[in-house]
Short mmCIF file of C-alpha atoms in Angstrom, two decimals:
data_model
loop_
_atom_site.label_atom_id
_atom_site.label_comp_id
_atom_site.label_asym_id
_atom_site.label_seq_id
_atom_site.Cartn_x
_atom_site.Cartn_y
_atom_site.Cartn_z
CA UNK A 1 -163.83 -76.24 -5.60
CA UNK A 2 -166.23 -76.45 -8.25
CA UNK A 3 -165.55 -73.96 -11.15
CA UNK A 4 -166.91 -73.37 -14.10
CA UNK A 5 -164.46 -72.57 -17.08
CA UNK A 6 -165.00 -69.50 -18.48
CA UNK A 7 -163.59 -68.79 -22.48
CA UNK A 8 -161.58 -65.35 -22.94
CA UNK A 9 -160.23 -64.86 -25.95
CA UNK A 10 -156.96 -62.55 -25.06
CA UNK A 11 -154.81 -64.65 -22.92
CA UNK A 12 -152.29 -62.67 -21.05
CA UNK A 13 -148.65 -64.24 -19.89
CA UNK A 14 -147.16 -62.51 -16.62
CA UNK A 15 -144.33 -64.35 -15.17
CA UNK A 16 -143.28 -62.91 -11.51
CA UNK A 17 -140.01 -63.87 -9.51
CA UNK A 18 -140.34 -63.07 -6.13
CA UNK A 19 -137.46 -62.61 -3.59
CA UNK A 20 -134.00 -63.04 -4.94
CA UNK A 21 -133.31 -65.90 -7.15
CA UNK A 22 -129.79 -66.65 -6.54
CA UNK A 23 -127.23 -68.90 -8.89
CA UNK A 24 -127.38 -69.23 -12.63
CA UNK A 25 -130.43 -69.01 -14.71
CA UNK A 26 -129.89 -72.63 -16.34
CA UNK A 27 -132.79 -75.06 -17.16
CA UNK A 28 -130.89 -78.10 -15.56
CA UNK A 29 -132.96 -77.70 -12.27
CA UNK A 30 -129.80 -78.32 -10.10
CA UNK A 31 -129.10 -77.00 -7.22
CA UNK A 32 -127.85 -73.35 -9.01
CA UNK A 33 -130.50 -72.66 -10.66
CA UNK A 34 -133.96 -71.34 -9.17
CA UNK A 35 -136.83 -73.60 -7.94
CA UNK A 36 -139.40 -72.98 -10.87
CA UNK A 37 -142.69 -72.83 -10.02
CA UNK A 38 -145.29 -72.71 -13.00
CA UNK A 39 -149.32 -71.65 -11.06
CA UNK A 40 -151.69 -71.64 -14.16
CA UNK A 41 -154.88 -69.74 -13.22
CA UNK A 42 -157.90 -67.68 -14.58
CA UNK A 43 -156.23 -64.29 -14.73
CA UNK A 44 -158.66 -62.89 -17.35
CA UNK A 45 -161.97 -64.67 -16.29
CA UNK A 46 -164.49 -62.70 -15.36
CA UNK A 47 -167.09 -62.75 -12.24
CA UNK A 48 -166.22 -65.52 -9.69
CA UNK A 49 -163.83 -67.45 -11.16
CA UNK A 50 -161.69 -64.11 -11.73
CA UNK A 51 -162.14 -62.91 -7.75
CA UNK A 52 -161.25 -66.50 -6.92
CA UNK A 53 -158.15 -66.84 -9.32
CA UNK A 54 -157.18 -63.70 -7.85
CA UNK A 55 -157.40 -65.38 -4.50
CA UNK A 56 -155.57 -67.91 -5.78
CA UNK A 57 -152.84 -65.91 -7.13
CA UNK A 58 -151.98 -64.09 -4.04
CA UNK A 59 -151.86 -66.95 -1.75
CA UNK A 60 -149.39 -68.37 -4.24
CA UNK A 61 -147.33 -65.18 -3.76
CA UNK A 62 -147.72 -65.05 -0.59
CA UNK A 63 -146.47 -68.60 0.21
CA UNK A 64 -143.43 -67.79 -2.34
CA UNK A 65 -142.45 -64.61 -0.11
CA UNK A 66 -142.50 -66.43 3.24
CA UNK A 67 -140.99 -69.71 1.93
CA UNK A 68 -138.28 -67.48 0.44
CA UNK A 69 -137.51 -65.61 3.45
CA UNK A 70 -137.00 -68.92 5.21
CA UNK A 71 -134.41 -69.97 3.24
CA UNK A 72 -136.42 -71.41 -0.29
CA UNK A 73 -136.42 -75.26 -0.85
CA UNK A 74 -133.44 -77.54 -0.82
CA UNK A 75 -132.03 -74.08 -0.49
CA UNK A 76 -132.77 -72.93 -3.88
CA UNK A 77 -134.83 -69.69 -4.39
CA UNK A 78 -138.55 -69.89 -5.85
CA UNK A 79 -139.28 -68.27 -9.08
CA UNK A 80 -142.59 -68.28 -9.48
CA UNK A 81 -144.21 -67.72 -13.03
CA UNK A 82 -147.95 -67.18 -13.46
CA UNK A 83 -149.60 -67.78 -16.71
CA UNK A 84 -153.29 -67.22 -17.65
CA UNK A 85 -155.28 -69.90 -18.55
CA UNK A 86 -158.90 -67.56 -17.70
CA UNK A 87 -160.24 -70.93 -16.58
CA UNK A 88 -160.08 -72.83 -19.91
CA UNK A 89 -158.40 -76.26 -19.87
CA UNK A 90 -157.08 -76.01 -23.75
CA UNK A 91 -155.71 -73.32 -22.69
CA UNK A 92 -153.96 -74.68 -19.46
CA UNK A 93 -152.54 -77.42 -21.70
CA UNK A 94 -151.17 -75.55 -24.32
CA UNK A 95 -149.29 -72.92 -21.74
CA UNK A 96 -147.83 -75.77 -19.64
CA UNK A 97 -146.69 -77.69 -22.92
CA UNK A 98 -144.46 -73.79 -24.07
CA UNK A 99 -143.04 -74.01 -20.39
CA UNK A 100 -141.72 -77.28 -20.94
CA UNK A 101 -140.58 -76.88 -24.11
CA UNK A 102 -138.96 -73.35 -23.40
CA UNK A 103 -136.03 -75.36 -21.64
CA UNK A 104 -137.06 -74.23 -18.46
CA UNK A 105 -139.53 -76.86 -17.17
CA UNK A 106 -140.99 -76.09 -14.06
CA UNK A 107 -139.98 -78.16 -10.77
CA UNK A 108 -143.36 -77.87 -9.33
CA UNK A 109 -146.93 -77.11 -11.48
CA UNK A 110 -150.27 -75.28 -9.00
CA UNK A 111 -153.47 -74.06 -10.64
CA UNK A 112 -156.22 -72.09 -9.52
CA UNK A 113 -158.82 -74.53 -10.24
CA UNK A 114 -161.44 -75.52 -12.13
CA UNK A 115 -160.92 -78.84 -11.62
CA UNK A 116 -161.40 -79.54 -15.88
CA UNK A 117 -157.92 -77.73 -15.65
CA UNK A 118 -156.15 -80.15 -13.72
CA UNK A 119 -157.48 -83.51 -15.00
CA UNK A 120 -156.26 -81.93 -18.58
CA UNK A 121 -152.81 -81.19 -16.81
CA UNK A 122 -152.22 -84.24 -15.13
CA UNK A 123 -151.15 -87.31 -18.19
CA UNK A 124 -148.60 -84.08 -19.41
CA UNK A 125 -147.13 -83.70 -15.72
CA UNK A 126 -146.89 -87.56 -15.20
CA UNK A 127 -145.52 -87.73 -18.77
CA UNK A 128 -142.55 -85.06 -18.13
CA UNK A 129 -141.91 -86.18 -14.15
CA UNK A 130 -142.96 -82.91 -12.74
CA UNK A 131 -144.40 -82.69 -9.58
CA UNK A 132 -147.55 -80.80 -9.07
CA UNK A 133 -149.79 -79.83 -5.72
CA UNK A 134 -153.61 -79.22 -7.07
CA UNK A 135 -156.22 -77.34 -5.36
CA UNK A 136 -159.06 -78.58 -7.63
CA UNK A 137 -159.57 -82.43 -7.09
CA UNK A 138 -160.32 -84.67 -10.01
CA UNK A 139 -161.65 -88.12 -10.08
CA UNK A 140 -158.04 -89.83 -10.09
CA UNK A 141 -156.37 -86.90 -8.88
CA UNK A 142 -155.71 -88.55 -5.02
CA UNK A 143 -154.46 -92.18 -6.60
CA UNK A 144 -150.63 -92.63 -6.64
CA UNK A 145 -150.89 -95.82 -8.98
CA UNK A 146 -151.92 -93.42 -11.46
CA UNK A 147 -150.35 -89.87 -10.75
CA UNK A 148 -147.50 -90.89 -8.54
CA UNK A 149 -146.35 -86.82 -8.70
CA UNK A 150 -149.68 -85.15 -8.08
CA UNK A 151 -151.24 -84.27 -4.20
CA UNK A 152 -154.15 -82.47 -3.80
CA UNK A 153 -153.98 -79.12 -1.67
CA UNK A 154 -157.81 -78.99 -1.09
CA UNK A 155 -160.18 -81.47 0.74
CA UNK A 156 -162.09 -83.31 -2.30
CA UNK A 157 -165.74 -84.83 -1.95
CA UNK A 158 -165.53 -87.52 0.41
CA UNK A 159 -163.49 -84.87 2.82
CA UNK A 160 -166.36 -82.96 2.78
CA UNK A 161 -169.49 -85.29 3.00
CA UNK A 162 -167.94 -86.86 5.83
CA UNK A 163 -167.56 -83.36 8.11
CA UNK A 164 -171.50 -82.59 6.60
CA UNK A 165 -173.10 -85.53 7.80
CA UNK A 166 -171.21 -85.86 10.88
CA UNK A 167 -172.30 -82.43 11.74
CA UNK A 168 -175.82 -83.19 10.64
CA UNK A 169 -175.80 -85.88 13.20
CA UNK A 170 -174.70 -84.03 16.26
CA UNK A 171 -177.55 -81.53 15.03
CA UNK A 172 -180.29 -83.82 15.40
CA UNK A 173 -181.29 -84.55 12.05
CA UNK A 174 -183.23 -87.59 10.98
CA UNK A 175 -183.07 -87.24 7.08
CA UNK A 176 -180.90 -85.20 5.21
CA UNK A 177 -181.84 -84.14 1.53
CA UNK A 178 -179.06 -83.74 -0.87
CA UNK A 179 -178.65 -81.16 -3.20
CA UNK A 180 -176.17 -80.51 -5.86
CA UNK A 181 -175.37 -79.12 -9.16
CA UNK A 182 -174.86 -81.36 -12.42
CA UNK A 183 -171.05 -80.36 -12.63
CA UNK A 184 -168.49 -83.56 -12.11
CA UNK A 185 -167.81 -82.14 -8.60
CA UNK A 186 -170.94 -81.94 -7.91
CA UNK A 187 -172.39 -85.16 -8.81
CA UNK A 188 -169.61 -86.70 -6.95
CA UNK A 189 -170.31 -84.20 -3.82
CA UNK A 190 -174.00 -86.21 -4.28
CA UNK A 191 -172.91 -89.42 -4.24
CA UNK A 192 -170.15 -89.30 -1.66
CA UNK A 193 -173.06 -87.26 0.94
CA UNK A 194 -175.40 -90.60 0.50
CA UNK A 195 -172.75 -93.03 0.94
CA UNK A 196 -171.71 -90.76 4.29
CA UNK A 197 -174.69 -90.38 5.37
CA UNK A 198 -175.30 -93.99 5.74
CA UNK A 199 -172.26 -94.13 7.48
CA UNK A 200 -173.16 -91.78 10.47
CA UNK A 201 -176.50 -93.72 10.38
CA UNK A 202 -178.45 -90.91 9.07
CA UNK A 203 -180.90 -91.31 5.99
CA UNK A 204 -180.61 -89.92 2.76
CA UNK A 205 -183.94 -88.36 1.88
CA UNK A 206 -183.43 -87.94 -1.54
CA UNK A 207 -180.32 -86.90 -3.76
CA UNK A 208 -181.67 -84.16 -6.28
CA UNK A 209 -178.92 -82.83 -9.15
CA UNK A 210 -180.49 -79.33 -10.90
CA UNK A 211 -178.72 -78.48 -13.96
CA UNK A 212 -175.36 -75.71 -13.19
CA UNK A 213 -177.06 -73.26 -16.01
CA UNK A 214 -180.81 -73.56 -14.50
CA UNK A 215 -182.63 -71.19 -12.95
CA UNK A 216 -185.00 -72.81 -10.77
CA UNK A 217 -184.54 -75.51 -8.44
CA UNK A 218 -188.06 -75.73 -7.04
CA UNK A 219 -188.66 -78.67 -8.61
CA UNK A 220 -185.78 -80.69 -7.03
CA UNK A 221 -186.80 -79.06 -3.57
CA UNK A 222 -189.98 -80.05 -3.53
CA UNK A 223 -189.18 -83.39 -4.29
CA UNK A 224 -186.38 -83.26 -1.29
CA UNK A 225 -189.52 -81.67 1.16
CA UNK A 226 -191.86 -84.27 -0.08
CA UNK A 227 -188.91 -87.41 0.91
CA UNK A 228 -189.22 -85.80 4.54
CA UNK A 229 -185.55 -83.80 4.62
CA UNK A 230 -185.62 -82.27 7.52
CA UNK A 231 -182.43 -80.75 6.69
CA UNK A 232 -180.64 -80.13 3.54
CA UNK A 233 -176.68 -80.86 2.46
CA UNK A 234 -175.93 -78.50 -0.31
CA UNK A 235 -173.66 -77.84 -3.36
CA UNK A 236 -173.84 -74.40 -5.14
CA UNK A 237 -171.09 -72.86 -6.33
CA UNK A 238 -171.68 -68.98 -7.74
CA UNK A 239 -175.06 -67.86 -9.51
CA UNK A 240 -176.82 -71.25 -9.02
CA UNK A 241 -176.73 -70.83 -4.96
CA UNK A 242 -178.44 -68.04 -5.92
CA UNK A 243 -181.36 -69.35 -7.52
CA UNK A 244 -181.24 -72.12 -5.19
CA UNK A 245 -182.16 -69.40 -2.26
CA UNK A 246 -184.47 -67.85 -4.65
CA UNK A 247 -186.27 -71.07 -5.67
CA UNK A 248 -186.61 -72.10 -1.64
CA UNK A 249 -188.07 -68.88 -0.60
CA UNK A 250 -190.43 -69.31 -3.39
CA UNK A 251 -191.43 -72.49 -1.96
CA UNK A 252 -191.60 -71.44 1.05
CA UNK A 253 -189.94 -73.86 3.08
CA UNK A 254 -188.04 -73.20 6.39
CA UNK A 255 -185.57 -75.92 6.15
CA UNK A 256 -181.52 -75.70 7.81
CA UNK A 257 -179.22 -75.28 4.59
CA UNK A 258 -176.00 -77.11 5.25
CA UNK A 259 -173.55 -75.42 2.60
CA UNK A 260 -170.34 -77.39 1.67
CA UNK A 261 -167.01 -75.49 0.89
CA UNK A 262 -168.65 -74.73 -3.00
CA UNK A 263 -171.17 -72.46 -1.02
CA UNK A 264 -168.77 -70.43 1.54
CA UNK A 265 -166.60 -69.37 -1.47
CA UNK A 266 -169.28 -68.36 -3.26
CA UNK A 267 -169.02 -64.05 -2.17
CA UNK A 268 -173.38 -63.85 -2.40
CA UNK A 269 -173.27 -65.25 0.92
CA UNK A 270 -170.72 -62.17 2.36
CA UNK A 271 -172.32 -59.41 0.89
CA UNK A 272 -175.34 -57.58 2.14
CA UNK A 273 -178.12 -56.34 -0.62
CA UNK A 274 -177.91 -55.62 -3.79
CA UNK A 275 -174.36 -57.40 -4.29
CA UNK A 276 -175.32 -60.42 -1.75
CA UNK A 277 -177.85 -61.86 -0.13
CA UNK A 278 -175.95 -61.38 3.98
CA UNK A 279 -178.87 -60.75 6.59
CA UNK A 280 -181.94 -61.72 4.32
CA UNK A 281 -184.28 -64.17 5.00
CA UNK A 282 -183.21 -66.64 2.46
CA UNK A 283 -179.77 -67.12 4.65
CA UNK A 284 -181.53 -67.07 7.85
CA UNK A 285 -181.23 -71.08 8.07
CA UNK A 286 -177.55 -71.12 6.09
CA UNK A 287 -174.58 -72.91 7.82
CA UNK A 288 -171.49 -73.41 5.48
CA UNK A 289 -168.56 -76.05 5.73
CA UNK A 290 -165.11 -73.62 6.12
CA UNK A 291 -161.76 -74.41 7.35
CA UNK A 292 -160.46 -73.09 10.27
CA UNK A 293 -157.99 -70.62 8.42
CA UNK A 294 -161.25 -69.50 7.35
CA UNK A 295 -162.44 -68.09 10.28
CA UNK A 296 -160.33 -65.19 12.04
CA UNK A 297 -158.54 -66.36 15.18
CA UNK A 298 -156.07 -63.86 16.30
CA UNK A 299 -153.95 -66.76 18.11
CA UNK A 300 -153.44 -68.36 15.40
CA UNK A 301 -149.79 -67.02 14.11
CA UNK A 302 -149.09 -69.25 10.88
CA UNK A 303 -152.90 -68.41 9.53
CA UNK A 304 -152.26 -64.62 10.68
CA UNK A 305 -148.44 -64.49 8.43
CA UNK A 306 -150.50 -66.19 5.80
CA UNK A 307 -153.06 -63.46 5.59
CA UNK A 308 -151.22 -60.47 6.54
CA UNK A 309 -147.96 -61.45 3.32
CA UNK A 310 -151.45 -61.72 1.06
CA UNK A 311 -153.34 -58.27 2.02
CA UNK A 312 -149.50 -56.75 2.04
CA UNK A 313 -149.41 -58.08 -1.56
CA UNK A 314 -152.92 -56.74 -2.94
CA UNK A 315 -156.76 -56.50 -1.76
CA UNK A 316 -158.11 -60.62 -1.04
CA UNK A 317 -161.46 -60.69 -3.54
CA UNK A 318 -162.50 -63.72 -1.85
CA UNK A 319 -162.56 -66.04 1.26
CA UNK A 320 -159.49 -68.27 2.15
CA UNK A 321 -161.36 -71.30 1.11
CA UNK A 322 -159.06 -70.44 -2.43
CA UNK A 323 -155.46 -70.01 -0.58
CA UNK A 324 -154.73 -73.67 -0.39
CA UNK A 325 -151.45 -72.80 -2.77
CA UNK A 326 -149.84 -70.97 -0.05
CA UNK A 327 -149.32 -74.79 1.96
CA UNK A 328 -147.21 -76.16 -1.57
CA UNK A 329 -144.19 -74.46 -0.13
CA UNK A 330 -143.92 -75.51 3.26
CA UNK A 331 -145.20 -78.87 2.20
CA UNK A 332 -142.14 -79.29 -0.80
CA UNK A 333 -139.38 -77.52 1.21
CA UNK A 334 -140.31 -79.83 4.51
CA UNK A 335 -139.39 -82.72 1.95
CA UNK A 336 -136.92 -81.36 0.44
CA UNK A 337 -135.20 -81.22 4.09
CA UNK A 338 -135.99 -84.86 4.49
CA UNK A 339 -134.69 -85.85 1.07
CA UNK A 340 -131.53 -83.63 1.46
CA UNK A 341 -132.14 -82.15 -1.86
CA UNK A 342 -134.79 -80.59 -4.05
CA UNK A 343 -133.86 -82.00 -7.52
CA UNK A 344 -135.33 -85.37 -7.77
CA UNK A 345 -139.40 -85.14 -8.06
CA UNK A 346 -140.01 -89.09 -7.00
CA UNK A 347 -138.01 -88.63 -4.10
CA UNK A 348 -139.79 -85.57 -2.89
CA UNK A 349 -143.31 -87.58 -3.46
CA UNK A 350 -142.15 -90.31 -1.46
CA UNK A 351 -141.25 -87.79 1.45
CA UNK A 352 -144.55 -85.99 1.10
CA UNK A 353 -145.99 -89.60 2.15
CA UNK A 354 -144.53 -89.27 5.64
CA UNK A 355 -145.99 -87.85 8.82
CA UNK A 356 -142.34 -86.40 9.64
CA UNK A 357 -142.43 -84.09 6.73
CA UNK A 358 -146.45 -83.75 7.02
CA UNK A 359 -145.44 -83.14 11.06
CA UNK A 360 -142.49 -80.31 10.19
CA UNK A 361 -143.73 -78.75 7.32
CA UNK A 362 -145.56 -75.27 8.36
CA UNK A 363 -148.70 -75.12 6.81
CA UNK A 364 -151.51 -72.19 7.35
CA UNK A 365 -154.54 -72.87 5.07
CA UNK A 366 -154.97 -76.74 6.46
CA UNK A 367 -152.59 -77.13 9.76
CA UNK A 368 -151.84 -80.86 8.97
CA UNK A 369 -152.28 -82.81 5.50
CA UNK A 370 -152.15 -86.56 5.73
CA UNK A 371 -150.93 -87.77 2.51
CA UNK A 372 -149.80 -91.95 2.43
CA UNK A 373 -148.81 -94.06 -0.57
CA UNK A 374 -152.62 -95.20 -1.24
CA UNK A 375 -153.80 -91.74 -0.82
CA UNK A 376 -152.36 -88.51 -2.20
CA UNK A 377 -155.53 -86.54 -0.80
CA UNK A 378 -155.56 -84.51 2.24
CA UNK A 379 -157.60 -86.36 4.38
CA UNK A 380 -157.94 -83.66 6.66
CA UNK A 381 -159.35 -84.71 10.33
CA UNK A 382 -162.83 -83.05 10.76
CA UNK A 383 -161.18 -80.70 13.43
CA UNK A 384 -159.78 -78.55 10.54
CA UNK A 385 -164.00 -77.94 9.61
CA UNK A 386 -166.13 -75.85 11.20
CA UNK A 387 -169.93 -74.75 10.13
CA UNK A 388 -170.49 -71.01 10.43
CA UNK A 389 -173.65 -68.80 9.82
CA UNK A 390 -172.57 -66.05 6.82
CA UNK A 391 -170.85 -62.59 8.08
CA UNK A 392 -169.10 -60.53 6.10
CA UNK A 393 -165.53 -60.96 5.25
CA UNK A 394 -161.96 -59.29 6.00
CA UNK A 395 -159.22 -60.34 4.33
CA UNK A 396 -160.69 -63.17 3.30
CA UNK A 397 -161.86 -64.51 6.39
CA UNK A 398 -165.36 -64.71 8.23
CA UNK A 399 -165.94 -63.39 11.78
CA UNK A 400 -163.58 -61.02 11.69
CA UNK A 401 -165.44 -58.12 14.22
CA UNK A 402 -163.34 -55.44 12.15
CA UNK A 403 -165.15 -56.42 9.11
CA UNK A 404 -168.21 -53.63 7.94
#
């Protein structure tokens, strides 16, 4: 997801161990001493970023309790300790670099995003061979030659260009303007959507960026209505998707919105009036890109542990497109199995390569990551993607009928 960082000046340390820890407290990371888990994350932001931290925070917690219950990884316990970063990548740096140095150097680093955060992290992790599972993709955060230790938990870009434009196609659409803000994900969000359109054999009419602090995108709309979109592939992430609705209604064009995954975790589209904008005539046209664990299936019994551990752990601020953390546990202790122990971070990469442990390991938030040795992205098949009209949400999922 596309965050932006957000400066606090009090930064507040909370370190939680969940469920047990069992053998000695030693910083050798053998096979007595907890599984350390360090999950950075915007604790103190404000708006957003805090309700999606929060998100963040619980799913980690959540995935803690359950993986703990089953038996922990490599059968050590998970100690999970949460520091706050409030969204600011100095900050990240300088929090992870006291952990290591404290003697007790985590096994495993998560973050709650933005993804500034975890390009900042990543030369330290490589540097001290700790293994880390991101959920906010960076330009070289998905190649093993350089990050051999890192895999990211959330589908980046190219993931989701390639479920928009297929989508656009089985819609009809000739042309498909893109739209997206000036933020790194963003711009890459822009040119992965031309490059996928192309592939679908769909045009690209027009690829507009609006600047993240603007106010007004009319400009770059009317240039997209003008190239003959007859359908729009959007990135908006927080205030900006509002003045993107804003700025469209002004114009006064009744165009389909296709929202990526920046767009459904972005609460405006949840909320009715004044908090949101849910059942108004600027969302009247508004599909969003969501994961499956986004949407509330009552079959579906890993998604339904998932959410029920995180609701019995606090109130979910946001939707589920933030709770890729809970899958690090299932996805490390599946290798750990494979490996035969939990100690040796290369090892554990290597297993996290192969579809046995991608097969065994029981994830909720995605149902099957596809990690290789060229690839340490998710590469999630498009049948983990669906495009939903906004409804309200219930613990943290859409189309819940419960929800009021």
């Amino acid at each position: 997801m596309n965050r932006r960082p957000i400066l606090v000046a009090a930064v507040a340390v909370t370190a939680l161990a969940l469920a047990g820890c069992s053998g000695s407290s030693e910083s050798d990371g053998g096979t007595d001493s907890p599984y350390r888990v360090l999950l950075t994350g915007g604790i103190s932001a404000q708006g957003v970023l805090a309700a999606n931290s929060q998100t963040s925070l619980l799913a980690t917690k959540a995935g803690v309790q359950v993986q703990n219950e089953a038996g922990g990884i490599g059968g050590r316990q998970i100690e999970l300790t949460t520091v706050d970063d409030a969204g600011d990548a100095t900050i990240a740096v300088t929090k992870l670099r006291e952990a290591i140095n404290s003697g007790n150097k985590p096994d495993l680093y998560l973050n709650s995003g933005p993804s500034s955060i975890a390009a900042a992290v990543l030369p330290i992790l490589k540097q001290n061979n700790i293994l880390s599972l991101s959920m906010a993709p960076s330009p070289d955060s998905t190649d093993p030659s350089k990050f051999p230790l890192n895999f990211d938990l959330a589908p980046g870009a190219t993931d989701t260009a390639r479920g928009i434009s297929e989508y656009a196609k089985t819609k009809g659409y000739s042309s498909v303007g893109v739209l997206h803000g000036s933020t790194a994900y963003g711009e890459l969000f822009g040119e992965e959507m031309t490059s996928a359109l192309e592939k679908v054999g769909l045009k690209a009419a027009g690829n507009e960026e609006y600047d993240a602090a603007a106010l007004d995108m009319t400009a770059q709309l009317q240039s997209l209505k003008n190239a003959g979109a007859a359908a729009i592939a959007l990135d908006a992430y927080g205030a900006p998707l509002g003045y993107v609705l804003q700025s469209l209604e002004r114009l006064g064009w009744d165009v389909p919105l296709v929202g990526n995954t920046s767009v459904s975790a972005t609460n405006l589209i949840a909320n009715d009036p004044p908090a949101g904008v849910l059942g108004t005539p600027q969302v009247k046209n508004l599909v969003t890109q969501v994961f499956t664990s986004t949407v509330f299936d009552p079959n579906n019994a890993l998604v339904t542990t998932m959410v029920d551990t995180m609701a019995s752990l606090g109130s979910i601020p946001s939707t589920l497109i933030l709770a890729d953390n809970y899958d690090a546990f299932p996805l490390v202790a599946a290798a750990a199995e494979k490996v035969g122990s939990s100690t040796d971070p290369k090892k554990l990469a290597e297993a996290l390569e192969t579809s046995e442990v991608q097969e065994n390991a029981k994830t909720a938030f995605l149902s099957r990551y596809n990690f290789s040795s060229d690839n340490h992205g998710p590469n999630p098949d498009t049948s983990e993607l669906k495009f939903i009209s906004p409804t309200k949400i219930l613990n943290g999922q859409f189309g819940n009928p419960a929800a009021s």
